[in-house]
CSV table of C-alpha atoms in Angstrom, one decimal:
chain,number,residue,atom,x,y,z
K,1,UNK,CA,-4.8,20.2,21.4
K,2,UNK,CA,-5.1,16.4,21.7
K,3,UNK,CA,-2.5,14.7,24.6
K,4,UNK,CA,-3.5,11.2,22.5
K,5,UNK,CA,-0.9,8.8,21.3
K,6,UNK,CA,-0.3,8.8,17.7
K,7,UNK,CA,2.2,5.5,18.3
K,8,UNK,CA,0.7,1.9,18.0
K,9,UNK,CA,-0.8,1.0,21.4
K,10,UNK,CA,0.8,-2.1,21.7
K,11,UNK,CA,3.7,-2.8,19.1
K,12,UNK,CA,7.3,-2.4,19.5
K,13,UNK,CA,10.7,-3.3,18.0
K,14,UNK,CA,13.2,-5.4,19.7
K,15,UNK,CA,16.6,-5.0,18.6
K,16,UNK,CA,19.6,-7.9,18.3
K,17,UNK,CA,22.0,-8.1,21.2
K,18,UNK,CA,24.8,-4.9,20.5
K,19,UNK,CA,22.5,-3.5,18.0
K,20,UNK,CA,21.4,-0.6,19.6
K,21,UNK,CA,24.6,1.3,19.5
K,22,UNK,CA,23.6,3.9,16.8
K,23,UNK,CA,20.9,4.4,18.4
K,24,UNK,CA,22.9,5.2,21.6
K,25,UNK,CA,24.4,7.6,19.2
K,26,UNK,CA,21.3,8.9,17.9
K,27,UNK,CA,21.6,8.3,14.5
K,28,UNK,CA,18.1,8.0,13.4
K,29,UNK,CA,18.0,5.4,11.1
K,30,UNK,CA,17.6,1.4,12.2
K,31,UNK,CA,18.2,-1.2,9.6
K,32,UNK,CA,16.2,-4.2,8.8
K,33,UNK,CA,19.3,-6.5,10.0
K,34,UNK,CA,19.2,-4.8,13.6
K,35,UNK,CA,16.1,-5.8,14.3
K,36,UNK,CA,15.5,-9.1,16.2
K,37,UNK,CA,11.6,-9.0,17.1
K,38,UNK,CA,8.4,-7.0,16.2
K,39,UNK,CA,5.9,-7.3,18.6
K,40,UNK,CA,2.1,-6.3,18.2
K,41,UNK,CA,1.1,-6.5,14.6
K,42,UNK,CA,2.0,-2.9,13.8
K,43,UNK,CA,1.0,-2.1,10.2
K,44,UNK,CA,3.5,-0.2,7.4
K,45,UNK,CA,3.8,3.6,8.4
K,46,UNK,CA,2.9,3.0,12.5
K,47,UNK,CA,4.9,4.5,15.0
K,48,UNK,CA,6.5,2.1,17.1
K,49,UNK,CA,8.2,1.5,20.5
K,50,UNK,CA,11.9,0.8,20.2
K,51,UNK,CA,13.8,-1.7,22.7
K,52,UNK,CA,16.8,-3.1,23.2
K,53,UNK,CA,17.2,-7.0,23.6
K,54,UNK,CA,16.9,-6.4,27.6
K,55,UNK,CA,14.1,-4.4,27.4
K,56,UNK,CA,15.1,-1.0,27.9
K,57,UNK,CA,13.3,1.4,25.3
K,58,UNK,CA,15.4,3.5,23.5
K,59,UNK,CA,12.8,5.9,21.6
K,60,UNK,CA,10.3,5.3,19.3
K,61,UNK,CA,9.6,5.8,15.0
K,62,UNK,CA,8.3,5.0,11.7
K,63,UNK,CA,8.3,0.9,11.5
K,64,UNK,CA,7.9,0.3,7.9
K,65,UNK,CA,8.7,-3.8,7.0
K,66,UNK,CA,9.2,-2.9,3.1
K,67,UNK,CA,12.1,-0.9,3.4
K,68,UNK,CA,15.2,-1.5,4.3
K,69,UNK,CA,15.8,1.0,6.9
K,70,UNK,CA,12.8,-0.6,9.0
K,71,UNK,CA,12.8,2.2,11.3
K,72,UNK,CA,13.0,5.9,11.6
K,73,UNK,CA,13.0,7.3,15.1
K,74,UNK,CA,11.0,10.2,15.8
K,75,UNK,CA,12.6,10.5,19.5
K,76,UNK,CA,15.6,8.6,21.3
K,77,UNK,CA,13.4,9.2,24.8
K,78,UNK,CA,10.2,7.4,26.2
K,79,UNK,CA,8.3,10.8,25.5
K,80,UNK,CA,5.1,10.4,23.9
K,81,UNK,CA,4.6,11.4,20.0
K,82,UNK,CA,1.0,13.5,20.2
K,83,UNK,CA,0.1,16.0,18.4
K,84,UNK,CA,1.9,18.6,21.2
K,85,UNK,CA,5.5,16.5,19.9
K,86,UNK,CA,4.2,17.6,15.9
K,87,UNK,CA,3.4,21.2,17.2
K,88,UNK,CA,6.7,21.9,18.9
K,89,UNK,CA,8.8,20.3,16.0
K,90,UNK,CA,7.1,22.4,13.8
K,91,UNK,CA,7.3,25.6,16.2
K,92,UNK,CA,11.0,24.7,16.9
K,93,UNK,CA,12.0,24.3,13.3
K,94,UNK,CA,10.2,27.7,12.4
K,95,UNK,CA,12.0,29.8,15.2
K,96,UNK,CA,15.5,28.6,13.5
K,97,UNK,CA,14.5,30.4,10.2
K,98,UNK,CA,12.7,33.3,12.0
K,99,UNK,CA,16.3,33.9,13.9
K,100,UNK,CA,18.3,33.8,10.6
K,101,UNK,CA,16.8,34.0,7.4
K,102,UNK,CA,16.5,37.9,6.0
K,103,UNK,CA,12.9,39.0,5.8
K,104,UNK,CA,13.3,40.1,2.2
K,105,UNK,CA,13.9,36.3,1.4
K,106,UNK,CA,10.5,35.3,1.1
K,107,UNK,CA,11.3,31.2,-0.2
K,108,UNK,CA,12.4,29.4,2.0
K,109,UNK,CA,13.0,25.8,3.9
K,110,UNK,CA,10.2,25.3,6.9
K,111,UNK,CA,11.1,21.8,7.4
K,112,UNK,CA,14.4,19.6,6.9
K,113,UNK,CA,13.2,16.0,7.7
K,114,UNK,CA,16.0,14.2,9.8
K,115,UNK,CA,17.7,17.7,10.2
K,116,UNK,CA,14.5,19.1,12.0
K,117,UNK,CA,13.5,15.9,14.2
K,118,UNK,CA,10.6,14.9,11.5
K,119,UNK,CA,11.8,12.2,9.3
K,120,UNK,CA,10.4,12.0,5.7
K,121,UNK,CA,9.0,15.3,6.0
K,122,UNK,CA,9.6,18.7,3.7
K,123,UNK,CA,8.0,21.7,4.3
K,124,UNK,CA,8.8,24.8,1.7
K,125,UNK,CA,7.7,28.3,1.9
K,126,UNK,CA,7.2,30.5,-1.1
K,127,UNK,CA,5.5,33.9,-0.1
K,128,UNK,CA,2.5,32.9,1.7
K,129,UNK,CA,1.8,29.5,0.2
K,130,UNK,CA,3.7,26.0,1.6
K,131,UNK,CA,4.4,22.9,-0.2
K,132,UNK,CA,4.9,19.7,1.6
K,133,UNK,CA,6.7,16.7,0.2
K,134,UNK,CA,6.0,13.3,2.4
K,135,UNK,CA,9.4,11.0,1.8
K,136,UNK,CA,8.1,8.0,4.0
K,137,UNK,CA,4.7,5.9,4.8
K,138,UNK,CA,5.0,7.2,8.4
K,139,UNK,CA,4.5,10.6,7.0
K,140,UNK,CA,2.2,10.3,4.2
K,141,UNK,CA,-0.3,8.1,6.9
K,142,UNK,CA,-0.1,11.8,9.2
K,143,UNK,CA,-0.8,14.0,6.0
K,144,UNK,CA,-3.9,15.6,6.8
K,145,UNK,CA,-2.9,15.8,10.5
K,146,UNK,CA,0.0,17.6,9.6
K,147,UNK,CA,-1.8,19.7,7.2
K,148,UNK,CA,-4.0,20.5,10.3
K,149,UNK,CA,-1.0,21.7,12.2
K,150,UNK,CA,0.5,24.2,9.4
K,151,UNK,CA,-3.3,26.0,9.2
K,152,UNK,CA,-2.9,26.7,13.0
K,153,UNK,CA,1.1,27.3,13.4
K,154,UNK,CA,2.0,29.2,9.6
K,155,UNK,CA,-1.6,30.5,8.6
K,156,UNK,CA,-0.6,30.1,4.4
K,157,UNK,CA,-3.2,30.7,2.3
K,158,UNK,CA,-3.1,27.7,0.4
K,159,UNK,CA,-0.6,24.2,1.2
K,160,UNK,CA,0.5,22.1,-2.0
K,161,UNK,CA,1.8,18.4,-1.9
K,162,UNK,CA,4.5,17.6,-4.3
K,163,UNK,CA,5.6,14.0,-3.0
K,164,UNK,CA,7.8,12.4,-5.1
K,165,UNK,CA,7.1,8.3,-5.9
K,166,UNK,CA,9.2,6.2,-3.7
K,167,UNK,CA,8.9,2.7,-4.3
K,168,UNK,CA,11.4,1.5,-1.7
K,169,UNK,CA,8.6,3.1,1.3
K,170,UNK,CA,5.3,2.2,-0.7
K,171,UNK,CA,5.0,5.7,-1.2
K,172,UNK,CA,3.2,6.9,-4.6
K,173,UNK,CA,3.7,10.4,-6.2
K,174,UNK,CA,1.2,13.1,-5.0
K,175,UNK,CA,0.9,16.4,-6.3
K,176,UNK,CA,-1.9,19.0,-5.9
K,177,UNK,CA,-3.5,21.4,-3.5
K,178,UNK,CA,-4.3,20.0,0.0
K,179,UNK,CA,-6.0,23.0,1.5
K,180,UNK,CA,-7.1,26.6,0.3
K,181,UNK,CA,-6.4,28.4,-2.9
K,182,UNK,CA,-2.9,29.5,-4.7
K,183,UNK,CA,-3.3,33.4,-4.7
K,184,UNK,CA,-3.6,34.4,-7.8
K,185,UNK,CA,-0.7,36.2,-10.1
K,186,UNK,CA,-0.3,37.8,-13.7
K,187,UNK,CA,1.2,34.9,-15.1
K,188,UNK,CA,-1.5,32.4,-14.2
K,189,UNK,CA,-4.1,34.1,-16.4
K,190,UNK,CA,-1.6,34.0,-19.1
K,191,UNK,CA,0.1,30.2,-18.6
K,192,UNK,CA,-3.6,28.7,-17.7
K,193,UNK,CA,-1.6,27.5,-14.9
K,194,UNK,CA,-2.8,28.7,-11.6
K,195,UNK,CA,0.6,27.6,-9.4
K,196,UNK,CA,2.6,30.4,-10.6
K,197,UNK,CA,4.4,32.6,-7.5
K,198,UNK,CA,6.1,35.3,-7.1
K,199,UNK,CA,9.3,35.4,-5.1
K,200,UNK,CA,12.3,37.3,-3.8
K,201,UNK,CA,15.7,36.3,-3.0
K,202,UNK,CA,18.3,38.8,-2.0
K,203,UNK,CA,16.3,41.4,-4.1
K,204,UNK,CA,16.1,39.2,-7.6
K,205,UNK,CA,12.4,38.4,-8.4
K,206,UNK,CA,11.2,34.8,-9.7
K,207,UNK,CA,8.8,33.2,-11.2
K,208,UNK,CA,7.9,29.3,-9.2
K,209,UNK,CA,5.8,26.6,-10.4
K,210,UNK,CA,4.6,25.4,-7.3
K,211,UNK,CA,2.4,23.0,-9.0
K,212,UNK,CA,5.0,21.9,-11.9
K,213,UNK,CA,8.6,22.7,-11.4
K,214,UNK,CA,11.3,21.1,-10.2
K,215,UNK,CA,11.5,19.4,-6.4
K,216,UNK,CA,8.5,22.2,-4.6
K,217,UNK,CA,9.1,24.7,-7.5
K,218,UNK,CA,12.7,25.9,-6.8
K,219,UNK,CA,16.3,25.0,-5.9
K,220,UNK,CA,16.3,26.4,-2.4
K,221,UNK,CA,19.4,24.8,-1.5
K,222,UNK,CA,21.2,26.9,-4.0
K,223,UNK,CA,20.1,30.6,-2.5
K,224,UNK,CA,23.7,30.9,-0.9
K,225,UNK,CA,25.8,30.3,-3.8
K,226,UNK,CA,23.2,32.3,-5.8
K,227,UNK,CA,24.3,35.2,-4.1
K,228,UNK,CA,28.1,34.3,-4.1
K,229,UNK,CA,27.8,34.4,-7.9
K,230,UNK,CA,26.3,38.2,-7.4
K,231,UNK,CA,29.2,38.8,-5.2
K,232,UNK,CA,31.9,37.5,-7.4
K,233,UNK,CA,29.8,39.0,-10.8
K,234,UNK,CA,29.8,42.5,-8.8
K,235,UNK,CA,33.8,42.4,-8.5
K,236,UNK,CA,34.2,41.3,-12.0
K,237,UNK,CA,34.0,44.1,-14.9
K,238,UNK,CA,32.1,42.8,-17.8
K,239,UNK,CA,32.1,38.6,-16.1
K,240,UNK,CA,31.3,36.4,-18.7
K,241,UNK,CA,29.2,33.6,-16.8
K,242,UNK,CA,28.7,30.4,-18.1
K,243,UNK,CA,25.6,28.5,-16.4
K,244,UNK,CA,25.1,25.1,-16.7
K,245,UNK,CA,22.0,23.3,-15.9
K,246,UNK,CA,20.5,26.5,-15.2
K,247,UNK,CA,16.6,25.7,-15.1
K,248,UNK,CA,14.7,28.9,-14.6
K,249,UNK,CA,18.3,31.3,-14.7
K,250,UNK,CA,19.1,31.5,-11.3
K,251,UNK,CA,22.9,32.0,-11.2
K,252,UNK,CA,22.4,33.4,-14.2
K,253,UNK,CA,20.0,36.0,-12.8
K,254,UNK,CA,21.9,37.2,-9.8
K,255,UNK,CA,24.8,37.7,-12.1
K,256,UNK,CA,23.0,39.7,-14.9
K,257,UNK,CA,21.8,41.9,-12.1
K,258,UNK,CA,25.4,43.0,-11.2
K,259,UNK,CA,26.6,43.4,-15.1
K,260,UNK,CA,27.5,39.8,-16.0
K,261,UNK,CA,27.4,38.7,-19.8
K,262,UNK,CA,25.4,35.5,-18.8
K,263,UNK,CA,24.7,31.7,-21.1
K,264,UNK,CA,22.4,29.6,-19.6
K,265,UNK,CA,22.3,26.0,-20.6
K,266,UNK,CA,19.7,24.1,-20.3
K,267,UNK,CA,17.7,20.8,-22.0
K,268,UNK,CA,14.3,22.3,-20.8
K,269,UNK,CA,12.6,24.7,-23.4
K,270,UNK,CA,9.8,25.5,-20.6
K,271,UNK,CA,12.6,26.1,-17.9
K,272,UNK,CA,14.0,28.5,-20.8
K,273,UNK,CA,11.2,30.0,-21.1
K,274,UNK,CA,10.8,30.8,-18.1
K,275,UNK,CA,14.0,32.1,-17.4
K,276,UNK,CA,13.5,34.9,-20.2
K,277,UNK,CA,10.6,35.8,-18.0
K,278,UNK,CA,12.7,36.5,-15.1
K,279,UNK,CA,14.7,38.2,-17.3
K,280,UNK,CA,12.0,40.4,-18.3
K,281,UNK,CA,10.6,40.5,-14.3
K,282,UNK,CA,14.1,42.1,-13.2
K,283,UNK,CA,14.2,44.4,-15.7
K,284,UNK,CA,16.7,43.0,-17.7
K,285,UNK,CA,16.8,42.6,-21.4
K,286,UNK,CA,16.9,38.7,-22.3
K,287,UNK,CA,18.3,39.4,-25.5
K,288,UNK,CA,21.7,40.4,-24.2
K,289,UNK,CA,21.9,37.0,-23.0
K,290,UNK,CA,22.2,33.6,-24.2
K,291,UNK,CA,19.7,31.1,-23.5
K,292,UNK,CA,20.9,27.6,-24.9
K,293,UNK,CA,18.9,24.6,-24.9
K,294,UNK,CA,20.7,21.9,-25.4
K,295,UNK,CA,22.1,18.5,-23.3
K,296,UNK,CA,24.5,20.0,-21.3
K,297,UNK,CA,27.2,17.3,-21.7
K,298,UNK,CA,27.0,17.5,-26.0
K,299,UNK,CA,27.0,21.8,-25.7
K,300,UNK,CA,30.0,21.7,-23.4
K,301,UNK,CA,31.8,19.2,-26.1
K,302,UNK,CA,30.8,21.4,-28.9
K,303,UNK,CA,32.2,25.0,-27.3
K,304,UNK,CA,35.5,26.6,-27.8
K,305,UNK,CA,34.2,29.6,-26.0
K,306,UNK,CA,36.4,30.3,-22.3
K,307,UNK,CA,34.3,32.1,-19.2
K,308,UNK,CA,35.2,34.0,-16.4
K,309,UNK,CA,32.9,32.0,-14.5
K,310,UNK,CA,31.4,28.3,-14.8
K,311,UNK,CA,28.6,27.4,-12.6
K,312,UNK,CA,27.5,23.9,-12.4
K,313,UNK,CA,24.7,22.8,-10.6
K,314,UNK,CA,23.7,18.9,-12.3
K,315,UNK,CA,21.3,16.7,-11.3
K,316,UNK,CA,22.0,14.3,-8.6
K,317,UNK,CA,24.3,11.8,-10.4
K,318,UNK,CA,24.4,8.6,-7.9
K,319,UNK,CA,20.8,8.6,-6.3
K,320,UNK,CA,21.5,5.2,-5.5
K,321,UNK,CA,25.1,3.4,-3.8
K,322,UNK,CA,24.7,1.0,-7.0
K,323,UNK,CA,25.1,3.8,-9.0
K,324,UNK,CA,27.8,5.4,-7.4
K,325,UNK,CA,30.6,4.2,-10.5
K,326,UNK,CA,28.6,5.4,-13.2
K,327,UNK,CA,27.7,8.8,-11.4
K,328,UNK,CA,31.0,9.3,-10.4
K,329,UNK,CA,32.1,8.7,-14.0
K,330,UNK,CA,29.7,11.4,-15.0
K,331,UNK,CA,30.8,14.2,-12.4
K,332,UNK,CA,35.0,13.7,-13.5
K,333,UNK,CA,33.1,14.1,-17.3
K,334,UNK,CA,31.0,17.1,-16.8
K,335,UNK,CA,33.7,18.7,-14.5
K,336,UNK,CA,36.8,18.0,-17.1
K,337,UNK,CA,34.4,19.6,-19.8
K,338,UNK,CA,33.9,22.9,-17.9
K,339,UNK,CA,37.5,23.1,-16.5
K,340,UNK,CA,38.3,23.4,-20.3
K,341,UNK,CA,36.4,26.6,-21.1
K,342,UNK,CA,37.2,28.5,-17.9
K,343,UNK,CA,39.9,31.7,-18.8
K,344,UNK,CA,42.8,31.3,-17.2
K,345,UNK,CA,42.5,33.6,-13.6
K,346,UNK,CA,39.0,31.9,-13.8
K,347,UNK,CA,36.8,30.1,-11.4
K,348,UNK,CA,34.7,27.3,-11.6
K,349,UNK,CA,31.7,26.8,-9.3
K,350,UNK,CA,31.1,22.7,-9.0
K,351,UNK,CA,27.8,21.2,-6.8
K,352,UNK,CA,27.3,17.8,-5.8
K,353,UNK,CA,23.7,17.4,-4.7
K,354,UNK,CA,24.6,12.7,-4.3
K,355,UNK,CA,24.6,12.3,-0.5
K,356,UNK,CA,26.4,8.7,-1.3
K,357,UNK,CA,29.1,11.2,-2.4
K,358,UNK,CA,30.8,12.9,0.3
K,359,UNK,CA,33.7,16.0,0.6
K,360,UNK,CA,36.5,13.5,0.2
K,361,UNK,CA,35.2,11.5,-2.6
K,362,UNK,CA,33.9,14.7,-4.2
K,363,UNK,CA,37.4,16.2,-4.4
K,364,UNK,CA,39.1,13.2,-5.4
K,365,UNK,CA,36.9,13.6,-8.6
K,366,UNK,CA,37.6,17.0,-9.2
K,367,UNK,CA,41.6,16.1,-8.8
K,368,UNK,CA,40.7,13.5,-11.5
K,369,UNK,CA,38.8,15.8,-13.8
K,370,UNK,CA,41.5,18.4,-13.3
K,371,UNK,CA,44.4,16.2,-14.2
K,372,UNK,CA,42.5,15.2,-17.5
K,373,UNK,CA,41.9,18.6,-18.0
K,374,UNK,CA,45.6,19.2,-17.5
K,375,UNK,CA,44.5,22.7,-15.5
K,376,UNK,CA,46.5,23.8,-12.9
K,377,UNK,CA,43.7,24.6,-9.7
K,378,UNK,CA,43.4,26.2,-6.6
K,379,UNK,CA,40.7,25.4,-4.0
K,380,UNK,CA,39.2,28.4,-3.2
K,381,UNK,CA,36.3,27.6,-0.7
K,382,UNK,CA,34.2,24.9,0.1
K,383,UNK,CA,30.2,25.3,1.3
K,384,UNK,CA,27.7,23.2,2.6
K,385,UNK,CA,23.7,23.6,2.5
K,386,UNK,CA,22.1,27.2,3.7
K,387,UNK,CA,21.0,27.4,7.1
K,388,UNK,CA,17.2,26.4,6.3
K,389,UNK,CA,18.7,23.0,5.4
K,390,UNK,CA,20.1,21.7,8.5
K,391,UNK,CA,21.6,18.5,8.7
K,392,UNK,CA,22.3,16.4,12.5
K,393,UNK,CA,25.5,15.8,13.6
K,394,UNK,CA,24.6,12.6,14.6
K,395,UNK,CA,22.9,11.9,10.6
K,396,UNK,CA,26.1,12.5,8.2
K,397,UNK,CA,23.9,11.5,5.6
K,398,UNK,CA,21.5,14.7,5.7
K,399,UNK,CA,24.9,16.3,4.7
K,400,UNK,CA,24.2,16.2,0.5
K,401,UNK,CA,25.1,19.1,-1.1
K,402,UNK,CA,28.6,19.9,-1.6
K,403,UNK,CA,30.5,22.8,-3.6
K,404,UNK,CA,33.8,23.8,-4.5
K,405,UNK,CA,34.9,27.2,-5.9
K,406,UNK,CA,37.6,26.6,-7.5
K,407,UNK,CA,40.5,28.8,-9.7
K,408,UNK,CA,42.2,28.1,-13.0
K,409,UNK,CA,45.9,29.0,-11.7
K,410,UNK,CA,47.7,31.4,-14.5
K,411,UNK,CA,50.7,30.0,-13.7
K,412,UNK,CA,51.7,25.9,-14.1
């Protein structure tokens, strides 16, 4: 195991006088505005020294001079970043899942970026395959050093890249296998595609597209309030579940399990079709269940059906703070739409997956939609991100996904 620097051997980053407060507060992100000096030619993606303006160094990251958030610190101490830093980020992050996460859930979050210590960096595990996404230049410049380090510390059988395109970084998409071979599975000699896996969660079995789904195949992030919908369908004789956005039938599927008349919107004929096969996989009949395909937005104006339960789980709505209007707009919409269809007694499950919209702007939408609505709610519980996707204290902004359970009152 190589001691060797992977930081620029000569550049750093001065900041302005006062400027180095967050960093004091080790929030990991540095702004180009901060920044006062760069020092030693560093290309896009190097790791850099970080200074104050007297001199003192305050940690070292990811300089890249095409984004606006310039830097992203890998430490807030003088320790060097070598291979043995990667190695015990990677060890440390594993050991939180090992300590927590059931070993009948065999998907699962590896690697949180900022939540984990390694900025721009997602590692997902499904069975005994891992699919990286690489969010910054810093990153995607250590790929096949990091892919080096999974071989030796997780021993998959194969590891998959599914990096999204972000322009802001100077990052292009990048999908395919990095190292070793999918193992192969029933479906792929039937699809032609060789990425589908096998998984279990809480005892439901699913198909993933490793190679073609969503984000690194599944909605991870959801496997909590997957099994609150079990919990809730299990205490509910005959629940009649509404699922909106539902992409391969998750909710949907954890629902059915426990006796749940289930509908399953979704715009995706492929993500349909693959949520009839998990039907089929868990031994459950598709045809006792509705699979819609339609834009959510235009089905949900068009029903005069009501449901013991609405789940949804859209698309992030304000990816960007310029959008944050518009997607706000759009969550009171999609929100006064299902708050019309749910029985009185009734919950609705709502999801937020915009980190630009936080717990208190969240609900303040909801009071909106509700009031158009002209429902009389109760808050029922709130929940965060599972455990596999941990956020810093210190990093508010790694807090993104937020949901409300919330209950039609039967009385105004």
């Amino acid at each position: 195991m190589t001691r060797s620097s992977f930081s620029h051997p000569h550049a750093r980053a001065i900041l302005k006088p006062g400027r180095e407060r967050s960093l004091l507060n080790r929030h990991p992100w540095v702004f180009s505005g901060a920044i006062n000096q760069i020092e030693g030619d560093p290309q896009p993606g190097d790791i850099v020294a970080i200074h104050d303006a007297t001199g003192q160094m305050l940690g070292s990251g990811f300089y890249n001079p095409h984004s606006q958030i310039r830097l992203r610190l890998l430490t807030f101490s003088t320790e060097a970043i070598t291979e043995i830093f990667f190695t015990d980020r990677l060890k440390t992050a594993a050991e939180l899942r090992a300590r927590f996460l059931s070993s009948k859930v065999t998907a699962a979050r590896l690697v949180h970026g900022e939540g984990d210590g390694l900025p721009g960096l997602i590692i997902d595990r499904y069975g005994s395959v891992l699919v990286a996404q690489f969010h910054t230049l810093g990153m995607t410049n250590l790929r096949s050093r990091i892919v080096d380090l999974l071989r030796r510390i997780f021993t998959p059988i194969a590891i998959v890249e599914r990096s999204p395109a972000l322009k802001e970084e100077g990052v292009t998409a990048s999908s395919g296998i990095l190292w070793g071979k999918i193992p192969h599975s029933s479906w792929a000699d039937s699809s032609g595609n060789p990425g589908w896996l096998e998984v279990v969660e809480h005892g439901v079995r699913s198909w993933v597209d490793v190679l073609g789904g969503q984000k690194t195949g599944m909605f991870l992030d959801q496997r909590d309030n997957r099994r609150r919908v079990a919990k809730l369908a299990a205490a509910t004789n005959d629940m009649r579940l509404l699922n909106c956005f539902s992409y391969t039938g998750g909710f949907s599927l954890h629902a059915a399990r426990q006796g749940a008349m289930t509908t399953s919107v979704e715009i995706s004929a492929p993500a349909q079709d693959v949520a009839r096969k998990n039907f089929l996989l868990n031994d459950l009949s598709p045809v006792r269940h509705r699979f819609e395909t339609a834009d959510v937005f235009d089905w949900l104006r068009g029903c005069n059906e009501r449901y013991d339960l609405v789940v949804l789980d859209p698309p992030a709505f304000v990816k960007h703070r310029s959008h944050l209007e518009q997607g706000a707009r759009a969550y009171k919409d999609i929100n006064r739409l299902a708050l019309g269809l749910v029985e009185p007694g009734g919950l609705l499950m709502t999801c937020s997956c915009s980190s630009h919209v936080d717990w208190s702007m969240f609900q303040k939408i909801l009071y909106g939609a509700a009031r158009e609505a002209d429902r009389p709610i109760q808050v029922i519980s709130r929940h965060g991100q599972p455990l596999d996707h941990p956020f810093s204290l210190y990093h508010p902004e790694g807090e993104y996904l937020k949901t409300f359970l919330l209950r039609v009152n039967t009385t105004n």
